[in-house]
């Protein structure tokens, strides 16, 4: 039996947050050093996915289920932004 | 007993989600060109987000939260491949070079014949041509023979 496991300040939640932080830092590295513009767009997409995951984690840790609605909106806007970037790139290449 | 089971399932799912997100970021750093980076980022990132949202649904355990988590998962699984496809197509149209060991270019007219050659070109619908798509820089940073550039038709 692990009695303190239900506590959302358990150290495993800290580990999960650290893993997400490392992943986001790596995505930011690719965003900064990506040789081409599609590289940066892919990195931004991944960064947004990680942000949505962090929102879900934050909803669990702070016990506020309404943060999941924010995650839903963030995922939707993320797709719109990526699609807009792709259409912009393609239209700029062949007008 | 049930609470402890719920907590264990939540923690396992959220650790899985974080691990998949980390794998997506590692692939984003380590893969040699845009197209491969997109593969790892989209697939592992989507799975990581799905695991994390599922963990939230298991943790709260109410129908409303489960519905929101299901919507997050459905949106992620529906939109991530579309976004990846759009970005990949845009990268190909812009002319981002492939890794020099990539064997085939299915979007080019001659790509199915085998290995990419230096001066292999593709033709768009409007008649414009693209030049060879091999990367000038090796994955290890060493310069390889540059691609032959073809003049654009007027």
Coordinates of N, CA and C in Angstrom, one line a residue:
Chain A
X1 N 0.8 -1.2 0.0 CA 0.0 0.0 0.0 C 0.9 1.2 0.0
X2 N 0.5 2.2 -0.8 CA 1.2 3.5 -0.9 C 0.2 4.5 -0.5
X3 N 0.1 4.9 0.7 CA -1.0 5.8 1.1 C -0.9 7.2 0.6
X4 N 0.4 7.7 0.3 CA 0.5 9.1 -0.1 C 0.4 9.2 -1.7
X5 N 0.0 8.2 -2.4 CA 0.1 8.2 -3.8 C -1.0 9.1 -4.4
X6 N -2.1 9.2 -3.7 CA -3.2 10.1 -4.1 C -2.9 11.6 -4.0
X7 N -1.9 11.9 -3.2 CA -1.5 13.3 -3.1 C -0.9 13.8 -4.4
X8 N -1.4 14.9 -4.9 CA -0.9 15.4 -6.2 C 0.4 16.1 -6.0
X9 N 0.9 16.2 -4.8 CA 2.3 16.8 -4.6 C 3.3 15.7 -4.5
X10 N 2.9 14.5 -4.9 CA 3.8 13.3 -4.9 C 5.0 13.6 -5.8
X11 N 6.1 13.0 -5.4 CA 7.4 13.4 -6.2 C 7.3 12.8 -7.6
X12 N 6.4 11.8 -7.9 CA 6.4 11.3 -9.3 C 5.8 12.4 -10.2
X13 N 4.8 13.2 -9.6 CA 4.3 14.3 -10.5 C 5.4 15.3 -10.8
X14 N 6.3 15.5 -9.9 CA 7.4 16.4 -10.2 C 8.3 15.8 -11.3
X15 N 8.5 14.5 -11.2 CA 9.3 13.8 -12.3 C 8.6 14.0 -13.6
X16 N 7.3 13.9 -13.7 CA 6.6 14.0 -14.9 C 6.7 15.4 -15.5
X17 N 6.6 16.4 -14.6 CA 6.8 17.8 -15.0 C 8.2 18.1 -15.5
X18 N 9.2 17.4 -14.9 CA 10.6 17.6 -15.3 C 10.8 17.0 -16.7
X19 N 10.2 15.9 -17.0 CA 10.3 15.2 -18.3 C 9.7 16.1 -19.3
X20 N 8.5 16.7 -19.0 CA 7.8 17.6 -20.0 C 8.7 18.8 -20.2
X21 N 9.3 19.3 -19.1 CA 10.2 20.5 -19.3 C 11.4 20.2 -20.2
X22 N 12.0 19.0 -20.0 CA 13.1 18.7 -20.9 C 12.6 18.6 -22.3
X23 N 11.5 18.0 -22.6 CA 11.0 17.8 -23.9 C 10.7 19.2 -24.5
X24 N 10.1 20.1 -23.8 CA 9.8 21.4 -24.3 C 11.1 22.2 -24.6
X25 N 12.1 22.0 -23.8 CA 13.4 22.7 -24.0 C 14.0 22.2 -25.3
X26 N 13.9 20.8 -25.6 CA 14.5 20.3 -26.8 C 13.7 20.8 -28.0
X27 N 12.4 20.9 -27.9 CA 11.6 21.5 -29.0 C 12.0 22.9 -29.3
X28 N 12.3 23.7 -28.2 CA 12.7 25.1 -28.4 C 14.1 25.1 -29.1
X29 N 15.0 24.2 -28.7 CA 16.3 24.1 -29.4 C 16.1 23.9 -30.9
X30 N 15.2 23.0 -31.3 CA 15.0 22.8 -32.7 C 14.3 24.0 -33.3
X31 N 13.5 24.7 -32.5 CA 12.8 25.9 -33.1 C 13.8 27.0 -33.3
X32 N 14.9 27.1 -32.5 CA 15.8 28.1 -32.7 C 16.9 27.8 -33.7
X33 N 17.3 26.5 -33.9 CA 18.4 26.2 -34.8 C 17.9 25.5 -36.0
X34 N 16.6 25.4 -36.2 CA 16.1 24.7 -37.4 C 16.6 25.3 -38.7
X35 N 17.1 24.6 -39.6 CA 17.7 25.2 -40.8 C 16.7 25.9 -41.7
X36 N 15.5 25.3 -41.8 CA 14.5 25.8 -42.7 C 13.3 26.2 -42.0
X37 N 12.4 26.9 -42.6 CA 11.1 27.4 -42.0 C 10.2 26.2 -41.7
X38 N 10.1 25.2 -42.5 CA 9.2 24.0 -42.1 C 9.8 23.3 -40.8
X39 N 11.1 23.3 -40.6 CA 11.6 22.8 -39.4 C 11.1 23.5 -38.2
X40 N 11.1 24.8 -38.3 CA 10.6 25.6 -37.2 C 9.1 25.4 -36.9
X41 N 8.4 25.2 -38.0 CA 6.9 25.0 -37.9 C 6.7 23.7 -37.2
X42 N 7.4 22.7 -37.6 CA 7.2 21.3 -36.9 C 7.6 21.4 -35.5
X43 N 8.7 22.2 -35.2 CA 9.1 22.3 -33.8 C 8.0 23.1 -33.0
X44 N 7.4 24.1 -33.6 CA 6.3 24.8 -32.9 C 5.1 23.9 -32.7
X45 N 4.8 23.1 -33.6 CA 3.7 22.1 -33.5 C 4.0 21.2 -32.3
X46 N 5.2 20.7 -32.3 CA 5.5 19.8 -31.2 C 5.5 20.5 -29.8
X47 N 6.0 21.7 -29.8 CA 5.9 22.5 -28.6 C 4.5 22.7 -28.1
X48 N 3.6 23.0 -29.1 CA 2.2 23.1 -28.7 C 1.6 21.8 -28.2
X49 N 2.0 20.7 -28.8 CA 1.5 19.4 -28.2 C 1.9 19.2 -26.8
X50 N 3.2 19.6 -26.6 CA 3.7 19.4 -25.2 C 3.0 20.4 -24.2
X51 N 2.6 21.6 -24.7 CA 1.9 22.5 -23.9 C 0.5 22.0 -23.5
X52 N -0.1 21.3 -24.5 CA -1.4 20.7 -24.2 C -1.3 19.6 -23.2
X53 N -0.2 18.8 -23.3 CA 0.0 17.8 -22.3 C 0.3 18.4 -20.9
X54 N 1.0 19.5 -20.9 CA 1.3 20.1 -19.6 C 0.0 20.7 -19.0
X55 N -0.9 21.1 -19.9 CA -2.2 21.6 -19.3 C -3.0 20.5 -18.7
X56 N -3.0 19.3 -19.3 CA -3.7 18.1 -18.8 C -3.0 17.8 -17.4
X57 N -1.7 17.8 -17.4 CA -1.0 17.5 -16.1 C -1.3 18.5 -15.0
X58 N -1.4 19.8 -15.5 CA -1.7 20.8 -14.5 C -3.1 20.7 -14.0
X59 N -4.1 20.2 -14.9 CA -5.4 20.0 -14.4 C -5.5 18.9 -13.4
X60 N -4.6 17.9 -13.5 CA -4.6 16.8 -12.5 C -4.0 17.3 -11.2
X61 N -2.9 18.0 -11.3 CA -2.1 18.4 -10.1 C -3.0 19.4 -9.3
X62 N -3.6 20.4 -9.9 CA -4.3 21.4 -9.2 C -5.8 21.0 -9.0
X63 N -6.2 19.8 -9.5 CA -7.6 19.3 -9.3 C -8.6 20.3 -9.9
X64 N -8.3 20.8 -11.0 CA -9.3 21.7 -11.6 C -9.6 21.2 -13.0
X65 N -10.7 20.5 -13.1 CA -11.0 19.9 -14.4 C -11.4 20.9 -15.5
X66 N -11.6 22.1 -15.2 CA -11.9 23.1 -16.2 C -10.7 23.4 -17.1
X67 N -9.5 23.1 -16.6 CA -8.3 23.3 -17.4 C -8.3 22.5 -18.7
X68 N -9.1 21.3 -18.6 CA -9.1 20.5 -19.8 C -9.8 21.2 -21.0
X69 N -10.8 22.1 -20.7 CA -11.4 22.8 -21.8 C -10.4 23.7 -22.4
X70 N -9.5 24.3 -21.6 CA -8.4 25.1 -22.2 C -7.5 24.3 -23.0
X71 N -7.2 23.0 -22.6 CA -6.4 22.1 -23.4 C -7.1 21.9 -24.8
X72 N -8.4 21.7 -24.7 CA -9.1 21.4 -26.0 C -9.0 22.6 -26.9
X73 N -9.2 23.8 -26.4 CA -9.1 25.0 -27.3 C -7.7 25.1 -27.8
X74 N -6.7 24.9 -27.0 CA -5.3 25.0 -27.4 C -5.0 24.0 -28.5
X75 N -5.5 22.8 -28.4 CA -5.2 21.8 -29.4 C -5.8 22.2 -30.8
X76 N -7.0 22.8 -30.7 CA -7.7 23.2 -31.9 C -7.0 24.4 -32.6
X77 N -6.6 25.4 -31.8 CA -5.9 26.6 -32.3 C -4.5 26.2 -32.9
X78 N -3.9 25.2 -32.2 CA -2.6 24.7 -32.7 C -2.7 24.2 -34.1
X79 N -3.8 23.4 -34.4 CA -4.0 22.8 -35.7 C -4.2 24.0 -36.7
X80 N -5.0 25.0 -36.3 CA -5.3 26.1 -37.2 C -4.0 26.8 -37.6
X81 N -3.2 27.0 -36.5 CA -1.9 27.8 -36.8 C -1.0 27.0 -37.7
X82 N -0.9 25.7 -37.5 CA 0.0 24.9 -38.3 C -0.5 24.9 -39.8
X83 N -1.8 24.7 -39.9 CA -2.4 24.7 -41.3 C -2.2 26.0 -42.0
X84 N -2.3 27.1 -41.2 CA -2.1 28.4 -41.8 C -0.6 28.6 -42.2
X85 N 0.3 28.1 -41.4 CA 1.7 28.2 -41.8 C 2.0 27.4 -43.0
X86 N 1.4 26.2 -43.1 CA 1.7 25.4 -44.3 C 1.1 26.0 -45.6
X87 N -0.1 26.6 -45.5 CA -0.7 27.2 -46.7 C 0.1 28.5 -47.1
X88 N 0.6 29.2 -46.1 CA 1.4 30.4 -46.3 C 2.7 30.0 -47.0
X89 N 3.3 28.9 -46.6 CA 4.6 28.5 -47.2 C 4.4 28.1 -48.6
X90 N 3.3 27.3 -48.8 CA 3.1 26.8 -50.2 C 2.7 27.9 -51.1
X91 N 1.9 28.9 -50.6 CA 1.5 30.0 -51.5 C 2.7 30.9 -51.8
X92 N 3.6 31.0 -50.8 CA 4.8 31.8 -51.1 C 5.7 31.2 -52.1
X93 N 5.7 29.8 -52.2 CA 6.6 29.1 -53.1 C 6.1 29.2 -54.5
X94 N 4.8 29.1 -54.7 CA 4.3 29.2 -56.1 C 3.0 30.1 -56.0
X95 N 3.2 31.4 -56.3 CA 2.1 32.3 -56.2 C 1.1 32.1 -57.4
Chain B
X1 N -9.2 1.0 -1.7 CA -8.5 0.1 -2.7 C -8.7 0.7 -4.1
X2 N -9.9 1.1 -4.4 CA -10.2 1.7 -5.7 C -9.4 3.0 -5.9
X3 N -9.3 3.8 -4.8 CA -8.6 5.1 -5.0 C -7.1 4.8 -5.3
X4 N -6.5 3.8 -4.7 CA -5.1 3.5 -4.9 C -5.0 3.0 -6.3
X5 N -5.9 2.2 -6.8 CA -5.8 1.7 -8.2 C -5.9 2.8 -9.2
X6 N -6.9 3.8 -8.9 CA -7.0 4.9 -9.8 C -5.7 5.7 -9.8
X7 N -5.1 5.9 -8.6 CA -3.9 6.7 -8.6 C -2.8 6.0 -9.4
X8 N -2.7 4.7 -9.2 CA -1.6 4.0 -9.9 C -1.8 4.1 -11.4
X9 N -3.1 3.9 -11.9 CA -3.3 4.0 -13.3 C -3.0 5.4 -13.8
X10 N -3.4 6.4 -13.1 CA -3.1 7.8 -13.5 C -1.7 8.0 -13.6
X11 N -0.9 7.6 -12.6 CA 0.5 7.8 -12.7 C 1.2 7.1 -13.8
X12 N 0.8 5.8 -14.0 CA 1.4 5.1 -15.1 C 1.1 5.7 -16.5
X13 N -0.2 6.1 -16.6 CA -0.6 6.8 -17.9 C 0.2 8.1 -18.1
X14 N 0.3 8.9 -17.0 CA 0.9 10.2 -17.2 C 2.4 10.0 -17.4
X15 N 3.0 9.0 -16.8 CA 4.5 8.7 -17.1 C 4.7 8.3 -18.5
X16 N 3.7 7.4 -19.0 CA 3.8 7.0 -20.4 C 3.7 8.2 -21.3
X17 N 2.8 9.1 -21.0 CA 2.6 10.3 -21.9 C 3.8 11.2 -21.9
X18 N 4.4 11.4 -20.7 CA 5.6 12.2 -20.6 C 6.8 11.5 -21.4
X19 N 6.9 10.2 -21.3 CA 7.9 9.5 -22.0 C 7.8 9.6 -23.5
X20 N 6.5 9.5 -24.0 CA 6.3 9.6 -25.4 C 6.6 11.1 -25.9
X21 N 6.2 12.0 -25.1 CA 6.6 13.4 -25.4 C 8.1 13.6 -25.5
X22 N 8.8 13.0 -24.5 CA 10.2 13.2 -24.6 C 10.8 12.5 -25.8
X23 N 10.2 11.3 -26.2 CA 10.7 10.6 -27.4 C 10.5 11.5 -28.6
X24 N 9.3 12.2 -28.7 CA 9.0 13.1 -29.8 C 10.1 14.2 -29.9
X25 N 10.5 14.7 -28.7 CA 11.5 15.8 -28.7 C 12.8 15.3 -29.1
X26 N 13.2 14.1 -28.6 CA 14.5 13.5 -29.0 C 14.5 13.2 -30.5
X27 N 13.4 12.7 -31.1 CA 13.4 12.6 -32.5 C 13.5 13.9 -33.3
X28 N 12.9 14.9 -32.7 CA 13.0 16.2 -33.3 C 14.4 16.7 -33.3
X29 N 15.2 16.4 -32.3 CA 16.6 16.8 -32.3 C 17.4 16.0 -33.2
X30 N 17.2 14.6 -33.1 CA 18.2 13.7 -33.7 C 18.0 13.4 -35.2
X31 N 16.8 13.5 -35.7 CA 16.5 13.1 -37.0 C 17.2 14.0 -38.1
X32 N 17.6 13.5 -39.2 CA 18.4 14.3 -40.1 C 17.7 15.3 -41.0
X33 N 16.4 15.1 -41.3 CA 15.8 16.1 -42.2 C 14.3 16.3 -41.7
X34 N 13.7 17.3 -42.4 CA 12.4 17.7 -41.9 C 11.4 16.6 -41.9
X35 N 11.4 15.8 -43.0 CA 10.4 14.8 -43.2 C 10.4 13.7 -42.1
X36 N 11.6 13.3 -41.7 CA 11.8 12.3 -40.6 C 11.4 13.0 -39.3
X37 N 11.8 14.2 -39.1 CA 11.5 14.9 -37.8 C 10.0 15.0 -37.7
X38 N 9.3 15.2 -38.8 CA 7.8 15.3 -38.7 C 7.2 14.0 -38.3
X39 N 7.8 12.9 -38.8 CA 7.3 11.5 -38.4 C 7.3 11.4 -36.9
X40 N 8.5 11.5 -36.3 CA 8.6 11.3 -34.9 C 7.8 12.3 -34.1
X41 N 7.8 13.5 -34.5 CA 7.1 14.5 -33.7 C 5.6 14.3 -33.7
X42 N 5.0 13.9 -34.9 CA 3.6 13.7 -35.0 C 3.2 12.5 -34.3
X43 N 3.8 11.4 -34.5 CA 3.3 10.1 -34.0 C 3.5 10.0 -32.5
X44 N 4.7 10.3 -32.0 CA 5.0 10.2 -30.6 C 4.3 11.3 -29.8
X45 N 4.2 12.5 -30.4 CA 3.6 13.6 -29.8 C 2.1 13.3 -29.6
X46 N 1.4 12.8 -30.6 CA 0.0 12.5 -30.5 C -0.2 11.4 -29.4
X47 N 0.6 10.4 -29.4 CA 0.4 9.3 -28.4 C 0.6 9.8 -27.0
X48 N 1.6 10.7 -26.9 CA 1.9 11.3 -25.5 C 0.7 12.1 -25.0
X49 N 0.2 12.9 -25.9 CA -0.9 13.8 -25.5 C -2.2 12.9 -25.2
X50 N -2.4 11.8 -26.0 CA -3.5 11.0 -25.7 C -3.4 10.3 -24.4
X51 N -2.2 9.8 -24.0 CA -2.0 9.2 -22.7 C -2.2 10.2 -21.6
X52 N -1.7 11.4 -21.8 CA -1.9 12.4 -20.7 C -3.4 12.7 -20.5
X53 N -4.1 12.9 -21.6 CA -5.5 13.3 -21.5 C -6.3 12.1 -20.9
X54 N -5.9 10.9 -21.2 CA -6.5 9.7 -20.7 C -6.3 9.6 -19.1
X55 N -5.1 10.0 -18.8 CA -4.8 10.1 -17.3 C -5.7 11.0 -16.6
X56 N -5.9 12.2 -17.2 CA -6.8 13.2 -16.6 C -8.2 12.6 -16.4
X57 N -8.7 11.9 -17.5 CA -10.0 11.3 -17.4 C -10.1 10.3 -16.4
X58 N -9.1 9.4 -16.2 CA -9.1 8.4 -15.2 C -9.0 9.0 -13.8
X59 N -8.2 10.1 -13.7 CA -8.0 10.7 -12.3 C -9.3 11.4 -11.8
X60 N -10.0 12.1 -12.7 CA -11.2 12.8 -12.2 C -12.4 11.9 -12.1
X61 N -12.6 11.0 -13.2 CA -13.6 9.9 -13.1 C -15.0 10.4 -13.3
X62 N -15.3 11.6 -13.7 CA -16.6 12.0 -14.0 C -16.9 12.0 -15.5
X63 N -18.1 12.0 -15.8 CA -18.5 11.8 -17.2 C -18.1 13.1 -18.0
X64 N -18.2 14.3 -17.4 CA -17.9 15.5 -18.1 C -16.5 15.6 -18.5
X65 N -15.6 15.3 -17.5 CA -14.2 15.3 -17.7 C -13.8 14.3 -18.7
X66 N -14.4 13.1 -18.6 CA -14.1 12.1 -19.6 C -14.5 12.5 -21.0
X67 N -15.6 13.2 -21.1 CA -16.0 13.7 -22.5 C -15.0 14.7 -23.0
X68 N -14.5 15.6 -22.1 CA -13.6 16.6 -22.6 C -12.2 16.0 -23.0
X69 N -11.8 15.0 -22.2 CA -10.6 14.3 -22.5 C -10.7 13.5 -23.8
X70 N -11.9 12.9 -24.0 CA -12.1 12.2 -25.3 C -12.1 13.2 -26.5
X71 N -12.6 14.4 -26.2 CA -12.6 15.4 -27.3 C -11.2 15.8 -27.6
X72 N -10.4 16.0 -26.6 CA -8.9 16.3 -26.8 C -8.3 15.3 -27.6
X73 N -8.5 14.0 -27.2 CA -7.8 12.9 -27.9 C -8.3 12.8 -29.4
X74 N -9.6 13.0 -29.6 CA -10.1 12.9 -30.9 C -9.6 14.0 -31.8
X75 N -9.5 15.2 -31.2 CA -9.0 16.3 -32.0 C -7.5 16.1 -32.3
X76 N -6.8 15.6 -31.4 CA -5.3 15.3 -31.6 C -5.2 14.3 -32.7
X77 N -5.9 13.2 -32.6 CA -5.7 12.1 -33.6 C -6.3 12.5 -35.0
X78 N -7.2 13.5 -35.0 CA -7.8 13.9 -36.3 C -6.9 15.0 -37.0
X79 N -6.4 15.9 -36.2 CA -5.7 17.0 -36.8 C -4.2 16.9 -36.9
X80 N -3.6 16.1 -36.1 CA -2.1 15.9 -36.2 C -1.7 15.4 -37.6
X81 N -2.3 14.3 -38.1 CA -1.9 13.8 -39.4 C -2.1 14.8 -40.5
X82 N -3.2 15.6 -40.4 CA -3.5 16.6 -41.4 C -2.5 17.7 -41.4
X83 N -2.2 18.1 -40.2 CA -1.2 19.2 -40.1 C 0.2 18.7 -40.6
X84 N 0.5 17.5 -40.3 CA 1.8 16.9 -40.7 C 1.9 16.8 -42.2
X85 N 0.8 16.3 -42.8 CA 0.7 16.2 -44.2 C 0.9 17.6 -44.9
X86 N 0.2 18.6 -44.4 CA 0.3 19.9 -45.0 C 1.7 20.4 -44.9
X87 N 2.3 20.3 -43.7 CA 3.7 20.8 -43.6 C 4.7 20.1 -44.5
X88 N 4.5 18.7 -44.6 CA 5.4 18.0 -45.4 C 5.3 18.4 -46.9
X89 N 4.0 18.5 -47.3 CA 3.8 19.0 -48.7 C 4.4 20.4 -48.9
X90 N 4.2 21.2 -48.0 CA 4.7 22.6 -48.1 C 6.2 22.6 -48.1
X91 N 6.9 21.7 -47.3 CA 8.3 21.6 -47.3 C 8.8 21.1 -48.6
X92 N 8.1 20.1 -49.2 CA 8.5 19.6 -50.5 C 8.4 20.7 -51.6
X93 N 7.3 21.4 -51.6 CA 7.1 22.4 -52.6 C 8.1 23.5 -52.4
X94 N 8.5 23.9 -51.2 CA 9.5 25.0 -51.0 C 10.8 24.5 -51.4
X95 N 11.1 23.2 -51.3 CA 12.4 22.7 -51.8 C 13.3 22.3 -50.7
X96 N 12.8 22.0 -49.5 CA 13.7 21.6 -48.4 C 14.4 20.3 -48.8
X97 N 15.7 20.2 -48.7 CA 16.4 19.0 -49.2 C 16.1 17.8 -48.3
X98 N 16.1 16.7 -48.9 CA 16.0 15.4 -48.2 C 17.4 15.0 -47.7
X99 N 17.4 14.1 -46.8 CA 18.6 13.5 -46.3 C 19.3 12.8 -47.6
X100 N 20.6 12.8 -47.6 CA 21.2 12.3 -48.8 C 21.1 10.8 -49.0
X101 N 20.7 10.1 -48.0 CA 20.5 8.6 -48.1 C 19.1 8.2 -48.3
X102 N 18.2 9.2 -48.4 CA 16.8 8.9 -48.7 C 16.7 8.3 -50.0
X103 N 16.1 7.1 -50.1 CA 16.1 6.3 -51.4 C 15.2 6.8 -52.4
X104 N 14.0 7.3 -52.1 CA 13.0 7.6 -53.1 C 12.2 8.9 -52.8
X105 N 11.8 9.5 -53.8 CA 11.0 10.7 -53.6 C 9.7 10.5 -54.4
X106 N 8.7 10.1 -53.7 CA 7.4 9.6 -54.3 C 6.7 10.8 -55.0
X107 N 6.9 12.0 -54.5 CA 6.2 13.1 -55.1 C 6.8 13.5 -56.5
X108 N 8.1 13.2 -56.7 CA 8.7 13.5 -58.0 C 8.3 12.5 -59.0
X109 N 8.4 12.9 -60.3 CA 7.9 12.0 -61.4 C 8.8 10.8 -61.5
X110 N 10.1 10.9 -61.2 CA 11.0 9.8 -61.4 C 11.4 9.1 -60.1
X111 N 10.7 9.5 -59.0 CA 11.2 9.0 -57.7 C 11.0 7.6 -57.5
X112 N 10.0 6.9 -58.2 CA 9.8 5.5 -57.9 C 10.8 4.7 -58.6
X113 N 11.7 5.3 -59.5 CA 12.7 4.4 -60.2 C 13.8 4.0 -59.3
X114 N 14.0 4.7 -58.2 CA 15.1 4.3 -57.3 C 15.8 5.4 -56.6
X115 N 17.1 5.3 -56.5 CA 17.8 6.3 -55.7 C 17.8 7.7 -56.4
X116 N 17.8 8.7 -55.5 CA 17.8 10.0 -56.1 C 19.1 10.4 -56.7
X117 N 19.1 11.0 -57.9 CA 20.3 11.4 -58.5 C 20.4 12.9 -58.3
X118 N 21.6 13.5 -58.6 CA 21.9 14.8 -58.3 C 21.0 15.8 -59.1
X119 N 20.8 15.5 -60.4 CA 20.1 16.5 -61.2 C 18.7 16.0 -61.5
X120 N 18.2 15.2 -60.6 CA 16.8 14.7 -60.8 C 15.9 15.9 -60.5
X121 N 14.9 16.1 -61.4 CA 14.0 17.2 -61.2 C 12.6 16.7 -61.2
X122 N 11.7 17.5 -60.7 CA 10.3 17.2 -60.7 C 9.6 18.4 -61.4
X123 N 8.4 18.1 -62.0 CA 7.7 19.1 -62.7 C 6.4 19.3 -62.0
X124 N 6.0 20.6 -61.7 CA 4.7 20.9 -61.2 C 3.7 20.9 -62.3
X125 N 2.5 21.1 -61.8 CA 1.4 21.1 -62.8 C 1.5 22.3 -63.8
X126 N 2.0 23.4 -63.3 CA 2.1 24.6 -64.1 C 3.4 24.6 -65.0
X127 N 4.1 23.5 -65.0 CA 5.3 23.4 -65.9 C 6.6 23.8 -65.3
X128 N 6.6 24.4 -64.1 CA 7.9 24.8 -63.5 C 8.6 23.5 -63.0
X129 N 9.9 23.6 -62.9 CA 10.7 22.4 -62.5 C 11.4 22.7 -61.2
X130 N 11.6 21.7 -60.4 CA 12.4 21.9 -59.3 C 13.8 21.2 -59.5
X131 N 14.8 21.6 -58.9 CA 16.1 21.0 -59.1 C 16.3 19.9 -58.1
X132 N 17.5 19.3 -58.2 CA 17.8 18.2 -57.4 C 17.6 18.5 -55.9
X133 N 17.3 17.4 -55.1 CA 16.8 17.7 -53.8 C 17.8 17.0 -52.8
X134 N 19.0 16.7 -53.2 CA 19.9 16.1 -52.2 C 20.5 17.1 -51.3
X135 N 20.6 16.7 -50.1 CA 21.2 17.7 -49.1 C 22.7 17.9 -49.4
X136 N 23.2 19.1 -49.2 CA 24.6 19.4 -49.5 C 25.4 19.1 -48.3
X137 N 24.8 18.9 -47.2 CA 25.6 18.6 -45.9 C 25.2 17.2 -45.5
X138 N 26.3 16.5 -45.2 CA 26.0 15.1 -44.7 C 25.5 15.2 -43.3
X139 N 24.9 14.1 -42.9 CA 24.4 14.0 -41.5 C 25.4 14.2 -40.5
X140 N 26.7 13.8 -40.8 CA 27.8 14.0 -39.9 C 28.4 15.4 -40.0
X141 N 27.9 16.2 -40.9 CA 28.5 17.6 -41.0 C 29.5 17.7 -42.1
X142 N 29.8 16.6 -42.8 CA 30.8 16.7 -43.9 C 30.1 17.0 -45.2
X143 N 30.8 17.9 -45.9 CA 30.2 18.3 -47.2 C 30.3 17.1 -48.2
X144 N 29.2 16.9 -48.9 CA 29.3 15.9 -50.0 C 29.1 16.7 -51.3
X145 N 29.2 15.9 -52.4 CA 29.2 16.6 -53.7 C 27.9 17.4 -53.8
X146 N 27.9 18.7 -54.3 CA 26.7 19.5 -54.3 C 25.8 19.1 -55.4
X147 N 24.5 19.3 -55.3 CA 23.6 18.9 -56.4 C 23.8 19.9 -57.6
X148 N 23.6 19.3 -58.8 CA 23.6 20.2 -60.0 C 22.4 21.0 -60.1
X149 N 22.6 22.3 -60.1 CA 21.4 23.2 -60.2 C 21.0 23.4 -61.6
X150 N 19.7 23.3 -61.9 CA 19.2 23.5 -63.2 C 18.5 24.8 -63.3
X151 N 18.7 25.5 -64.4 CA 18.0 26.8 -64.5 C 16.6 26.7 -64.7
X152 N 15.8 27.6 -64.1 CA 14.4 27.5 -64.1 C 13.9 27.9 -65.6
X153 N 12.9 27.2 -66.1 CA 12.4 27.6 -67.4 C 11.8 29.0 -67.3
X154 N 11.8 29.8 -68.4 CA 11.3 31.1 -68.3 C 9.8 31.1 -68.1

